[in-house]
Amino acid sequence: MKKYLVTTLVVCTILTSCFWQTATVSAAESSMTVKVDNYTVQFNAKPIVQQGTTMVQIAPIFKKLGITYTWDQTKKQIIAKKMDTEIIMTLGSKTVYVKGNPTTISQAPISKNGYIMVPLRFISETTGASISKVGNTINIYSLDESIVFSTGGKKVTPKLIEEYLNKTYPNVWDGTNRFPVRYEVSKNDTDNAYDIEIVFNKIEDIELLVKEIRSNRKVVENLTNSLALTIQNLFKQDELYFYIVLKMEVSEPLDVDIPAIDYQKMSNGNYLLVLPEYAAFYDFITDTAGYYLVDSYGKLELMYVTDTKWTIE
């Protein structure tokens, strides 16, 4: 099958003092180091301990955990999303909403010198990460520790990324619906780049996805952005190519005139139907991303390109 350019852009909104009212913070700065999957998090504002709760600058932690977010200036709210999990936090309030359900946290989000600080443990545990403390170092793992230490952030293979995705993200969320998928990863011809197929097995799921994208072209971005940011942060790739593909077993080729369909003969005598639908490309060097649909002849049609910066201050 031809490789079709797939992408996703992770939209990271920079939270700076222009968004926030400065609040008076009375807490002791901490000398603690925070690591996510063995990578040290660089903060503009040092972690603090307030009434026994470790508070950290939100932007770098969200970036490392592959979380995208927006800021509601009117409500003074952070709306954070990762896959099908949505977290809503309000400046100065201990009430936080996770997937629409209210919960109370130990300390409310605060502003320190224009940077927003939130309870570290709540954020890590809400996103499914594990957390531990050794001396002055806090370790957060967004995946199994065995995978983190087996790579050391250096040796990365398609199999490693594939195993991580299939174990961690068996479903993708497009903003409206959740779809069961699997992943197939291969090395791209470009240095330090990978091709990642997001494989749908049910034709009804693809039909629903296509319908949604026709009414909202940003669905492809919504479906892939958290994946792209998470993989880049964890495995440090320069470029990621995503392919949204339908693959299903059929007894014989279908009687339809769609040149883009590829049939692969299987050992049991049936055929594997392969139909690429959409693509997205993330370039972490130039801070750009492009989103495409694949026409019936297998050609890419550009939907839009973004040049939003990946780096969160």
Short mmCIF file of C-alpha atoms in Angstrom, two decimals:
data_model
loop_
_atom_site.label_atom_id
_atom_site.label_comp_id
_atom_site.label_asym_id
_atom_site.label_seq_id
_atom_site.Cartn_x
_atom_site.Cartn_y
_atom_site.Cartn_z
CA MET A 1 0.00 0.00 0.00
CA LYS A 2 1.17 3.49 -0.76
CA LYS A 3 2.00 5.65 2.19
CA TYR A 4 -0.39 8.54 2.57
CA LEU A 5 0.57 11.61 4.50
CA VAL A 6 -1.37 11.71 7.81
CA THR A 7 -1.04 14.32 10.42
CA THR A 8 -2.12 15.86 13.50
CA LEU A 9 -1.44 19.11 15.03
CA VAL A 10 -1.31 19.54 18.70
CA VAL A 11 -2.69 22.95 19.58
CA CYS A 12 -0.96 24.19 22.73
CA THR A 13 -2.33 27.50 24.05
CA ILE A 14 0.31 29.49 25.92
CA LEU A 15 -0.85 30.50 29.36
CA THR A 16 0.93 33.71 30.27
CA SER A 17 0.34 36.66 32.50
CA CYS A 18 -1.74 38.41 29.86
CA PHE A 19 -4.45 35.82 30.56
CA TRP A 20 -4.28 35.79 34.31
CA GLN A 21 -4.96 38.14 37.19
CA THR A 22 -1.90 38.03 39.45
CA ALA A 23 -2.70 36.56 42.86
CA THR A 24 -0.72 36.82 46.04
CA VAL A 25 0.91 33.46 46.78
CA SER A 26 2.20 32.62 50.22
CA ALA A 27 4.19 29.39 49.96
CA ALA A 28 7.72 28.11 50.15
CA GLU A 29 9.59 27.41 46.92
CA SER A 30 10.74 23.82 46.66
CA SER A 31 14.08 22.48 45.45
CA MET A 32 12.35 19.39 44.06
CA THR A 33 13.01 18.08 40.56
CA VAL A 34 10.07 16.74 38.55
CA LYS A 35 10.58 14.11 35.85
CA VAL A 36 8.07 12.70 33.38
CA ASP A 37 9.09 9.36 31.85
CA ASN A 38 12.70 10.02 32.91
CA TYR A 39 12.84 13.49 31.31
CA THR A 40 13.35 16.46 33.62
CA VAL A 41 10.60 19.09 33.39
CA GLN A 42 11.88 22.64 32.94
CA PHE A 43 9.76 25.17 34.82
CA ASN A 44 9.63 28.97 34.56
CA ALA A 45 8.29 29.00 38.12
CA LYS A 46 9.74 26.59 40.66
CA PRO A 47 7.41 24.07 42.35
CA ILE A 48 6.06 25.23 45.69
CA VAL A 49 4.63 23.47 48.72
CA GLN A 50 1.44 25.09 49.94
CA GLN A 51 -0.20 23.68 53.08
CA GLY A 52 1.42 20.32 52.42
CA THR A 53 0.47 20.18 48.72
CA THR A 54 3.07 20.29 45.95
CA MET A 55 2.02 22.85 43.34
CA VAL A 56 3.65 22.98 39.90
CA GLN A 57 3.48 25.21 36.84
CA ILE A 58 0.78 23.76 34.65
CA ALA A 59 2.09 24.32 31.09
CA PRO A 60 5.28 22.18 31.15
CA ILE A 61 3.52 19.32 32.97
CA PHE A 62 0.64 19.31 30.48
CA LYS A 63 3.09 19.29 27.58
CA LYS A 64 5.04 16.33 28.96
CA LEU A 65 1.86 14.36 29.58
CA GLY A 66 0.54 15.04 26.07
CA ILE A 67 -2.37 17.17 27.26
CA THR A 68 -3.78 20.00 25.18
CA TYR A 69 -5.73 22.84 26.74
CA THR A 70 -7.41 26.20 26.24
CA TRP A 71 -8.06 29.20 28.49
CA ASP A 72 -11.52 30.70 29.00
CA GLN A 73 -10.82 34.34 29.86
CA THR A 74 -14.40 35.08 30.90
CA LYS A 75 -14.75 32.17 33.31
CA LYS A 76 -11.05 32.08 34.29
CA GLN A 77 -11.02 28.38 33.46
CA ILE A 78 -8.51 25.90 32.08
CA ILE A 79 -10.14 23.31 29.81
CA ALA A 80 -7.69 20.44 29.39
CA LYS A 81 -8.14 17.39 27.18
CA LYS A 82 -6.35 14.13 26.52
CA MET A 83 -8.14 11.55 24.38
CA ASP A 84 -11.62 11.16 25.96
CA THR A 85 -10.76 12.83 29.28
CA GLU A 86 -11.72 16.47 29.83
CA ILE A 87 -10.62 18.38 32.92
CA ILE A 88 -12.01 21.81 33.82
CA MET A 89 -10.26 23.84 36.52
CA THR A 90 -11.14 27.35 37.69
CA LEU A 91 -8.61 29.79 39.13
CA GLY A 92 -9.18 30.06 42.89
CA SER A 93 -11.65 27.15 43.10
CA LYS A 94 -11.09 23.72 44.65
CA THR A 95 -13.91 22.22 42.57
CA VAL A 96 -12.63 20.50 39.43
CA TYR A 97 -14.68 18.70 36.78
CA VAL A 98 -13.35 15.46 35.29
CA LYS A 99 -15.46 14.08 32.43
CA GLY A 100 -18.28 16.29 33.71
CA ASN A 101 -18.13 14.97 37.27
CA PRO A 102 -17.22 17.41 40.08
CA THR A 103 -14.43 16.56 42.49
CA THR A 104 -12.63 18.51 45.20
CA ILE A 105 -8.87 19.00 45.19
CA SER A 106 -6.63 19.86 48.14
CA GLN A 107 -5.60 23.30 46.83
CA ALA A 108 -7.16 25.57 44.23
CA PRO A 109 -5.16 26.61 41.12
CA ILE A 110 -3.22 29.80 41.82
CA SER A 111 -1.17 32.36 39.92
CA LYS A 112 2.47 32.98 40.81
CA ASN A 113 4.24 35.73 38.88
CA GLY A 114 1.89 35.16 35.95
CA TYR A 115 2.32 31.37 35.90
CA ILE A 116 -0.50 29.03 36.89
CA MET A 117 0.26 26.49 39.62
CA VAL A 118 -1.85 23.39 40.24
CA PRO A 119 -1.64 20.34 42.54
CA LEU A 120 0.80 17.93 40.91
CA ARG A 121 -0.67 14.68 42.19
CA PHE A 122 -4.19 15.48 41.00
CA ILE A 123 -3.05 16.24 37.45
CA SER A 124 -0.87 13.14 37.15
CA GLU A 125 -3.42 10.73 38.59
CA THR A 126 -6.32 12.19 36.60
CA THR A 127 -4.47 11.45 33.37
CA GLY A 128 -3.72 7.86 34.39
CA ALA A 129 -0.07 8.46 35.20
CA SER A 130 1.69 6.97 38.21
CA ILE A 131 3.70 9.12 40.60
CA SER A 132 6.43 8.47 43.16
CA LYS A 133 8.94 10.50 45.17
CA VAL A 134 12.59 9.58 45.75
CA GLY A 135 14.50 12.13 47.80
CA ASN A 136 13.99 15.52 46.14
CA THR A 137 12.88 13.99 42.83
CA ILE A 138 9.26 13.38 41.87
CA ASN A 139 8.87 10.77 39.11
CA ILE A 140 5.78 10.64 36.92
CA TYR A 141 5.26 7.79 34.47
CA SER A 142 2.70 8.08 31.69
CA LEU A 143 3.36 4.43 30.75
CA ASP A 144 4.98 1.32 32.22
CA GLU A 145 8.30 2.02 33.90
CA SER A 146 9.79 -1.00 32.08
CA ILE A 147 9.27 0.75 28.73
CA VAL A 148 10.77 3.99 30.00
CA PHE A 149 13.91 2.34 31.31
CA SER A 150 14.29 -0.04 28.35
CA THR A 151 14.61 2.94 26.01
CA GLY A 152 16.39 5.37 28.29
CA GLY A 153 15.02 7.98 25.90
CA LYS A 154 17.51 6.78 23.26
CA LYS A 155 16.86 3.41 21.64
CA VAL A 156 13.50 3.65 19.91
CA THR A 157 12.06 1.07 17.52
CA PRO A 158 8.77 0.85 15.59
CA LYS A 159 7.83 -2.18 17.70
CA LEU A 160 8.34 -0.24 20.93
CA ILE A 161 6.11 2.64 19.80
CA GLU A 162 3.52 0.21 18.44
CA GLU A 163 3.36 -1.76 21.69
CA TYR A 164 3.03 1.44 23.69
CA LEU A 165 0.18 2.81 21.55
CA ASN A 166 -1.77 -0.46 21.43
CA LYS A 167 -1.53 -0.88 25.19
CA THR A 168 -2.11 2.73 26.19
CA TYR A 169 -4.59 4.01 23.57
CA PRO A 170 -6.85 1.15 22.39
CA ASN A 171 -9.50 3.77 21.63
CA VAL A 172 -9.30 7.18 19.97
CA TRP A 173 -11.59 10.12 20.68
CA ASP A 174 -12.56 12.58 17.95
CA GLY A 175 -14.35 14.98 20.27
CA THR A 176 -17.73 13.27 19.88
CA ASN A 177 -17.26 9.52 19.56
CA ARG A 178 -14.84 6.91 20.83
CA PHE A 179 -13.54 4.37 18.30
CA PRO A 180 -11.68 1.10 18.98
CA VAL A 181 -8.49 1.01 16.91
CA ARG A 182 -5.10 -0.65 16.66
CA TYR A 183 -1.78 0.76 15.52
CA GLU A 184 0.86 -0.29 13.02
CA VAL A 185 4.16 1.60 13.16
CA SER A 186 7.05 1.60 10.69
CA LYS A 187 10.21 3.62 10.16
CA ASN A 188 9.89 6.47 7.68
CA ASP A 189 12.60 7.07 5.07
CA THR A 190 13.28 10.41 6.74
CA ASP A 191 15.71 10.34 9.64
CA ASN A 192 14.12 10.31 13.10
CA ALA A 193 10.59 10.00 11.71
CA TYR A 194 7.90 7.32 11.90
CA ASP A 195 4.77 6.30 10.01
CA ILE A 196 1.86 5.45 12.30
CA GLU A 197 -1.28 3.81 10.95
CA ILE A 198 -4.42 4.24 13.03
CA VAL A 199 -6.35 1.19 11.89
CA PHE A 200 -10.16 0.99 11.97
CA ASN A 201 -11.61 -2.52 11.58
CA LYS A 202 -15.30 -1.65 11.27
CA ILE A 203 -16.69 -0.01 8.16
CA GLU A 204 -19.51 1.58 10.19
CA ASP A 205 -16.94 3.39 12.34
CA ILE A 206 -15.18 4.78 9.28
CA GLU A 207 -18.52 5.85 7.78
CA LEU A 208 -19.36 7.73 10.99
CA LEU A 209 -15.92 9.34 11.07
CA VAL A 210 -16.19 10.45 7.44
CA LYS A 211 -19.61 11.98 8.14
CA GLU A 212 -18.23 13.94 11.07
CA ILE A 213 -15.20 15.19 9.15
CA ARG A 214 -17.39 16.42 6.31
CA SER A 215 -19.14 18.73 8.77
CA ASN A 216 -16.02 19.59 10.78
CA ARG A 217 -12.61 19.17 9.16
CA LYS A 218 -10.84 19.62 12.51
CA VAL A 219 -11.97 16.16 13.60
CA VAL A 220 -8.76 14.67 12.18
CA GLU A 221 -6.78 17.09 14.33
CA ASN A 222 -8.87 16.29 17.40
CA LEU A 223 -8.36 12.58 16.84
CA THR A 224 -4.59 12.70 16.55
CA ASN A 225 -3.21 15.71 18.40
CA SER A 226 -2.78 14.13 21.84
CA LEU A 227 -1.17 11.07 20.26
CA ALA A 228 1.34 13.19 18.38
CA LEU A 229 2.37 15.29 21.36
CA THR A 230 2.63 12.28 23.65
CA ILE A 231 4.80 10.32 21.22
CA GLN A 232 7.06 13.28 20.52
CA ASN A 233 7.56 14.01 24.20
CA LEU A 234 8.22 10.38 25.04
CA PHE A 235 10.25 9.18 22.06
CA LYS A 236 11.69 12.50 20.82
CA GLN A 237 10.86 12.23 17.11
CA ASP A 238 11.36 15.06 14.62
CA GLU A 239 8.47 14.10 12.35
CA LEU A 240 5.38 11.91 12.69
CA TYR A 241 3.18 10.73 9.83
CA PHE A 242 -0.28 9.48 10.80
CA TYR A 243 -2.50 7.40 8.52
CA ILE A 244 -6.17 6.80 9.28
CA VAL A 245 -6.92 3.55 7.49
CA LEU A 246 -9.75 1.03 7.16
CA LYS A 247 -8.55 -2.58 7.18
CA MET A 248 -11.07 -5.41 7.12
CA GLU A 249 -11.16 -9.01 5.96
CA VAL A 250 -13.41 -9.85 3.00
CA SER A 251 -14.00 -13.11 1.15
CA GLU A 252 -13.48 -11.48 -2.24
CA PRO A 253 -12.77 -8.02 -3.68
CA LEU A 254 -15.75 -5.71 -3.50
CA ASP A 255 -17.58 -4.68 -6.66
CA VAL A 256 -16.88 -0.98 -6.21
CA ASP A 257 -14.86 1.44 -8.34
CA ILE A 258 -12.49 2.89 -5.76
CA PRO A 259 -8.92 2.77 -7.13
CA ALA A 260 -7.46 3.66 -3.73
CA ILE A 261 -8.55 0.30 -2.27
CA ASP A 262 -5.72 -2.20 -1.98
CA TYR A 263 -6.40 -5.94 -1.57
CA GLN A 264 -3.86 -8.18 0.11
CA LYS A 265 -4.22 -11.96 -0.28
CA MET A 266 -4.35 -13.75 3.08
CA SER A 267 -3.18 -17.26 3.97
CA ASN A 268 -6.78 -18.38 4.62
CA GLY A 269 -7.81 -17.47 1.07
CA ASN A 270 -9.62 -14.27 2.01
CA TYR A 271 -8.51 -10.72 1.25
CA LEU A 272 -7.48 -7.88 3.50
CA LEU A 273 -9.15 -4.72 2.24
CA VAL A 274 -7.00 -1.64 2.86
CA LEU A 275 -8.47 1.82 2.30
CA PRO A 276 -6.65 5.00 3.41
CA GLU A 277 -9.02 7.81 4.39
CA TYR A 278 -7.12 10.68 6.03
CA ALA A 279 -3.59 11.74 6.84
CA ALA A 280 -1.73 14.18 9.04
CA PHE A 281 1.89 15.29 9.27
CA TYR A 282 3.61 16.77 12.32
CA ASP A 283 6.93 18.52 11.92
CA PHE A 284 8.42 19.31 15.32
CA ILE A 285 11.41 21.09 13.77
CA THR A 286 9.47 23.75 11.85
CA ASP A 287 6.46 23.77 14.21
CA THR A 288 3.99 23.00 11.43
CA ALA A 289 1.29 20.43 10.80
CA GLY A 290 -0.86 19.59 7.79
CA TYR A 291 -4.14 17.70 7.53
CA TYR A 292 -5.26 15.80 4.44
CA LEU A 293 -8.02 13.65 3.06
CA VAL A 294 -7.31 10.86 0.59
CA ASP A 295 -9.46 10.88 -2.55
CA SER A 296 -10.80 7.79 -4.34
CA TYR A 297 -7.61 7.60 -6.42
CA GLY A 298 -5.33 7.65 -3.40
CA LYS A 299 -4.22 11.24 -3.88
CA LEU A 300 -3.84 13.65 -1.00
CA GLU A 301 -6.06 16.71 -0.80
CA LEU A 302 -4.88 19.33 1.68
CA MET A 303 -7.55 20.47 4.14
CA TYR A 304 -5.44 22.97 6.07
CA VAL A 305 -2.00 23.70 7.50
CA THR A 306 -1.16 25.16 10.87
CA ASP A 307 1.99 26.80 12.13
CA THR A 308 1.16 26.97 15.83
CA LYS A 309 4.24 26.66 18.02
CA TRP A 310 4.72 23.40 19.85
CA THR A 311 6.73 24.90 22.66
CA ILE A 312 4.71 26.00 25.67
CA GLU A 313 6.29 28.77 27.72
#
